[in-house]
CSV table of C-alpha atoms in Angstrom, one decimal:
chain,number,residue,atom,x,y,z
M,1,GLY,CA,0.0,0.0,0.0
M,2,ASP,CA,0.9,3.7,-0.1
M,3,SER,CA,3.2,5.1,2.6
M,4,VAL,CA,5.0,8.3,3.5
M,5,THR,CA,8.2,8.4,5.5
M,6,GLN,CA,9.4,11.6,6.9
M,7,MET,CA,12.3,12.4,9.2
M,8,GLU,CA,11.8,12.2,12.9
M,9,GLY,CA,11.7,15.3,15.0
M,10,PRO,CA,12.0,17.5,16.7
M,11,VAL,CA,14.1,19.6,14.4
M,12,THR,CA,15.6,22.5,16.4
M,13,LEU,CA,17.0,25.5,14.6
M,14,SER,CA,18.1,29.0,15.2
M,15,GLU,CA,16.2,31.8,13.5
M,16,GLU,CA,17.5,32.4,9.9
M,17,ALA,CA,18.9,28.9,9.6
M,18,PHE,CA,18.3,26.7,6.6
M,19,LEU,CA,15.6,24.1,6.9
M,20,THR,CA,15.2,20.7,5.2
M,21,ILE,CA,12.6,18.1,6.3
M,22,ASN,CA,13.0,15.0,4.3
M,23,CYS,CA,10.1,13.1,2.9
M,24,THR,CA,10.0,9.9,0.8
M,25,TYR,CA,7.0,8.0,-0.4
M,26,THR,CA,5.9,4.6,-1.7
M,27,ALA,CA,3.0,4.5,-4.1
M,28,THR,CA,2.0,3.2,-7.5
M,29,GLY,CA,1.4,5.5,-10.4
M,30,TYR,CA,1.7,9.2,-10.1
M,31,PRO,CA,0.3,10.5,-6.8
M,32,SER,CA,-0.1,14.1,-5.8
M,33,LEU,CA,2.2,15.2,-3.0
M,34,PHE,CA,1.5,17.7,-0.2
M,35,TRP,CA,2.9,19.4,2.8
M,36,TYR,CA,0.6,20.4,5.6
M,37,VAL,CA,1.5,22.5,8.6
M,38,GLN,CA,-0.1,22.4,12.0
M,39,TYR,CA,0.5,25.4,14.3
M,40,PRO,CA,-0.1,24.9,18.1
M,41,GLY,CA,-3.8,24.6,18.8
M,42,GLU,CA,-4.9,24.7,15.2
M,43,GLY,CA,-5.9,22.4,12.4
M,44,LEU,CA,-3.8,21.2,9.5
M,45,GLN,CA,-3.3,23.7,6.8
M,46,LEU,CA,-2.2,23.1,3.3
M,47,LEU,CA,1.3,24.6,2.9
M,48,LEU,CA,2.1,23.6,-0.7
M,49,LYS,CA,1.5,20.8,-3.2
M,50,ALA,CA,2.8,19.3,-6.4
M,51,THR,CA,0.7,17.1,-8.8
M,52,LYS,CA,3.4,15.8,-11.2
M,53,ALA,CA,7.0,14.9,-11.4
M,54,ASP,CA,9.4,17.9,-11.4
M,55,ASP,CA,6.7,20.3,-10.2
M,56,LYS,CA,7.9,22.6,-7.5
M,57,GLY,CA,5.4,23.7,-4.8
M,58,SER,CA,6.1,26.9,-3.0
M,59,ASN,CA,4.4,29.1,-0.4
M,60,LYS,CA,5.6,31.5,2.4
M,61,GLY,CA,9.2,30.9,1.6
M,62,PHE,CA,8.9,27.1,1.7
M,63,GLU,CA,9.3,24.9,-1.4
M,64,ALA,CA,9.4,21.3,-2.4
M,65,THR,CA,10.1,19.6,-5.6
M,66,TYR,CA,8.4,16.4,-6.7
M,67,ARG,CA,11.2,14.0,-7.5
M,68,LYS,CA,9.9,10.8,-9.2
M,69,GLU,CA,13.3,9.2,-9.6
M,70,THR,CA,14.1,9.4,-5.9
M,71,THR,CA,10.3,9.3,-4.7
M,72,SER,CA,10.9,12.3,-2.6
M,73,PHE,CA,9.3,15.6,-1.8
M,74,HIS,CA,11.7,17.3,0.7
M,75,LEU,CA,10.6,20.5,2.3
M,76,GLU,CA,13.1,23.4,2.3
M,77,LYS,CA,13.2,27.0,3.5
M,78,GLY,CA,16.2,29.4,3.2
M,79,SER,CA,15.7,31.2,6.4
M,80,VAL,CA,13.3,30.0,9.1
M,81,GLN,CA,11.5,32.3,11.6
M,82,VAL,CA,10.3,31.7,15.1
M,83,SER,CA,6.7,31.8,13.7
M,84,ASP,CA,7.6,28.7,11.5
M,85,SER,CA,7.6,26.6,14.7
M,86,ALA,CA,4.9,23.9,14.1
M,87,VAL,CA,4.4,20.3,13.1
M,88,TYR,CA,4.9,19.6,9.3
M,89,PHE,CA,3.2,16.6,7.6
M,90,CYS,CA,4.1,15.2,4.3
M,91,ALA,CA,1.2,13.5,2.5
M,92,LEU,CA,0.2,11.9,-0.7
M,93,SER,CA,-3.1,11.2,-2.5
M,94,ARG,CA,-4.0,9.2,-5.6
M,95,SER,CA,-7.3,10.8,-5.9
M,96,GLY,CA,-7.0,14.5,-5.6
M,97,TYR,CA,-7.5,15.8,-2.1
M,98,SER,CA,-10.0,13.1,-1.1
M,99,THR,CA,-8.0,10.5,0.8
M,100,LEU,CA,-4.6,11.4,2.1
M,101,THR,CA,-1.8,9.2,3.4
M,102,PHE,CA,0.2,11.0,5.9
M,103,GLY,CA,3.7,10.7,7.3
M,104,LYS,CA,4.2,10.8,11.1
M,105,GLY,CA,4.8,14.6,11.2
M,106,THR,CA,8.0,16.5,12.0
M,107,MET,CA,8.0,19.0,14.7
M,108,LEU,CA,10.1,22.2,14.0
M,109,LEU,CA,11.2,24.3,16.8
M,110,VAL,CA,12.9,27.7,15.9
M,111,SER,CA,14.6,29.7,18.6
M,112,PRO,CA,15.4,33.4,18.4
O,1,GLY,CA,-9.6,29.9,2.9
O,2,ALA,CA,-12.5,27.8,4.0
O,3,VAL,CA,-12.8,26.9,7.7
O,4,VAL,CA,-13.7,23.6,9.3
O,5,SER,CA,-14.5,23.7,13.0
O,6,GLN,CA,-14.2,20.7,15.2
O,7,HIS,CA,-15.6,20.5,18.7
O,8,PRO,CA,-14.6,19.8,21.5
O,9,SER,CA,-10.9,20.3,21.3
O,10,ARG,CA,-10.3,18.3,24.4
O,11,VAL,CA,-12.5,15.9,26.3
O,12,ILE,CA,-12.0,13.6,29.2
O,13,CYS,CA,-14.5,10.8,29.8
O,14,LYS,CA,-15.0,7.8,32.0
O,15,SER,CA,-14.6,4.4,30.6
O,16,GLY,CA,-17.8,2.9,29.3
O,17,THR,CA,-19.4,6.3,28.3
O,18,SER,CA,-19.9,7.7,24.9
O,19,VAL,CA,-18.3,10.8,23.4
O,20,LYS,CA,-19.6,12.8,20.4
O,21,ILE,CA,-17.2,14.9,18.3
O,22,GLU,CA,-18.6,17.4,15.8
O,23,CYS,CA,-17.1,18.6,12.6
O,24,ARG,CA,-18.6,21.5,10.8
O,25,SER,CA,-17.8,23.2,7.5
O,26,LEU,CA,-18.4,26.9,8.2
O,27,ASP,CA,-18.6,28.4,4.8
O,28,PHE,CA,-19.0,25.7,2.2
O,29,GLN,CA,-21.1,22.6,1.7
O,30,ALA,CA,-19.2,19.4,2.2
O,31,THR,CA,-20.7,16.3,0.6
O,32,THR,CA,-17.7,14.3,1.9
O,33,MET,CA,-15.9,14.5,5.2
O,34,PHE,CA,-13.0,12.4,6.5
O,35,TRP,CA,-12.2,11.2,10.0
O,36,TYR,CA,-8.6,10.6,11.0
O,37,ARG,CA,-7.0,9.3,14.1
O,38,GLN,CA,-3.5,10.0,15.3
O,39,PHE,CA,-1.6,8.0,17.9
O,40,PRO,CA,1.4,9.6,19.6
O,41,LYS,CA,4.4,9.8,17.2
O,42,GLN,CA,2.3,8.1,14.5
O,43,SER,CA,0.8,9.1,11.2
O,44,LEU,CA,-2.8,10.3,10.9
O,45,MET,CA,-4.7,7.2,9.9
O,46,LEU,CA,-7.9,7.5,7.9
O,47,MET,CA,-10.8,5.9,9.9
O,48,ALA,CA,-13.7,6.6,7.6
O,49,THR,CA,-15.2,8.6,4.8
O,50,SER,CA,-18.5,10.2,5.7
O,51,ASN,CA,-20.9,10.9,2.9
O,52,GLU,CA,-23.9,13.2,3.4
O,53,GLY,CA,-27.1,11.3,3.4
O,54,SER,CA,-25.6,7.8,3.2
O,55,LYS,CA,-23.6,5.4,5.4
O,56,ALA,CA,-20.0,6.1,6.1
O,57,THR,CA,-17.3,4.0,4.5
O,58,TYR,CA,-14.9,2.5,7.1
O,59,GLU,CA,-11.3,1.6,6.6
O,60,GLN,CA,-10.2,-2.0,7.3
O,61,GLY,CA,-9.8,-2.6,11.0
O,62,VAL,CA,-12.1,0.3,12.2
O,63,GLU,CA,-15.1,-1.0,14.1
O,64,LYS,CA,-18.1,0.8,12.7
O,65,ASP,CA,-20.3,-0.1,15.8
O,66,LYS,CA,-17.6,1.5,18.0
O,67,PHE,CA,-17.1,4.7,15.9
O,68,LEU,CA,-20.5,5.8,14.8
O,69,ILE,CA,-20.4,8.4,12.1
O,70,ASN,CA,-23.4,10.5,11.1
O,71,HIS,CA,-23.4,13.0,8.2
O,72,ALA,CA,-26.9,14.3,8.4
O,73,SER,CA,-26.3,17.6,6.7
O,74,LEU,CA,-23.9,19.2,4.2
O,75,THR,CA,-22.2,21.1,6.9
O,76,LEU,CA,-22.1,18.7,9.8
O,77,SER,CA,-20.5,15.3,10.5
O,78,THR,CA,-20.3,13.7,13.9
O,79,LEU,CA,-18.2,10.9,15.3
O,80,THR,CA,-19.4,9.2,18.4
O,81,VAL,CA,-17.0,6.9,20.3
O,82,THR,CA,-19.3,4.4,22.0
O,83,SER,CA,-18.5,2.6,25.2
O,84,ALA,CA,-15.1,4.3,25.3
O,85,HIS,CA,-12.1,2.5,26.8
O,86,PRO,CA,-8.6,3.9,27.6
O,87,GLU,CA,-7.2,2.4,24.4
O,88,ASP,CA,-9.5,4.8,22.5
O,89,SER,CA,-7.6,7.7,23.9
O,90,SER,CA,-6.1,9.5,20.9
O,91,PHE,CA,-6.2,12.5,18.7
O,92,TYR,CA,-9.1,12.7,16.3
O,93,ILE,CA,-9.2,15.0,13.4
O,94,CYS,CA,-11.7,15.7,10.7
O,95,SER,CA,-11.4,17.1,7.2
O,96,ALA,CA,-13.9,18.3,4.7
O,97,ARG,CA,-13.5,18.6,1.0
O,98,ASP,CA,-14.7,21.8,-0.6
O,99,PRO,CA,-16.0,20.7,-4.0
O,100,THR,CA,-15.7,24.2,-5.5
O,101,GLN,CA,-12.0,24.4,-4.7
O,102,GLY,CA,-11.1,20.7,-4.6
O,103,GLU,CA,-9.0,21.3,-1.4
O,104,ALA,CA,-9.5,19.5,1.8
O,105,PHE,CA,-9.7,21.5,5.0
O,106,PHE,CA,-9.0,20.3,8.4
O,107,GLY,CA,-10.5,20.8,11.8
O,108,GLN,CA,-8.4,21.7,14.9
O,109,GLY,CA,-8.6,18.1,16.2
O,110,THR,CA,-10.0,16.6,19.4
O,111,ARG,CA,-7.8,15.1,22.2
O,112,LEU,CA,-9.8,12.3,23.7
O,113,THR,CA,-8.7,10.9,27.0
O,114,VAL,CA,-10.6,8.0,28.6
O,115,VAL,CA,-9.9,7.4,32.2
């Protein structure tokens, strides 16, 4: 079956550091890939997405590229802020947004 | 963006009692809603797909008599955990798909603790 593997957290960074959260997936065909973010006390919010190979999703300074050859969708940001502290979930879907398969989530903690 | 409201955010109940969790789409009509469960340090696992006006579709291994789902209107789905036991303690989160946007929006989640 489909699965998503993302790096264990927490990831602890200082403000303005470079961020990478790794995500790899297993799925047949060509799934859509997503990154969701969950801020403390809030629901999951879609951060970015990519629907086909070599697509780059980007939002709020975050970006991730759909790499079919390595089955990866790593999340990156050049300079993190304290306000980026949250839990980040990588996910895939083979039917649009309907049913999502999630990774375990990675907590990011950014200190001033 | 669209908002999905989930209530309550936290609930503590005694073993053997039932707990109802509500999921509302506030500014769109959701013909389909989804219920997920998350164990500590685990992925969100899809429990069931809730369809307005029809029976929910449960994932393999999810007891439909234990986790009752009702989707009586286009803006409300409820999950009732019946005869709760400590092993039902978990984080439950719903999502609703906005058919006009295609995107799924998530509620804030409910932390259930059964004592």
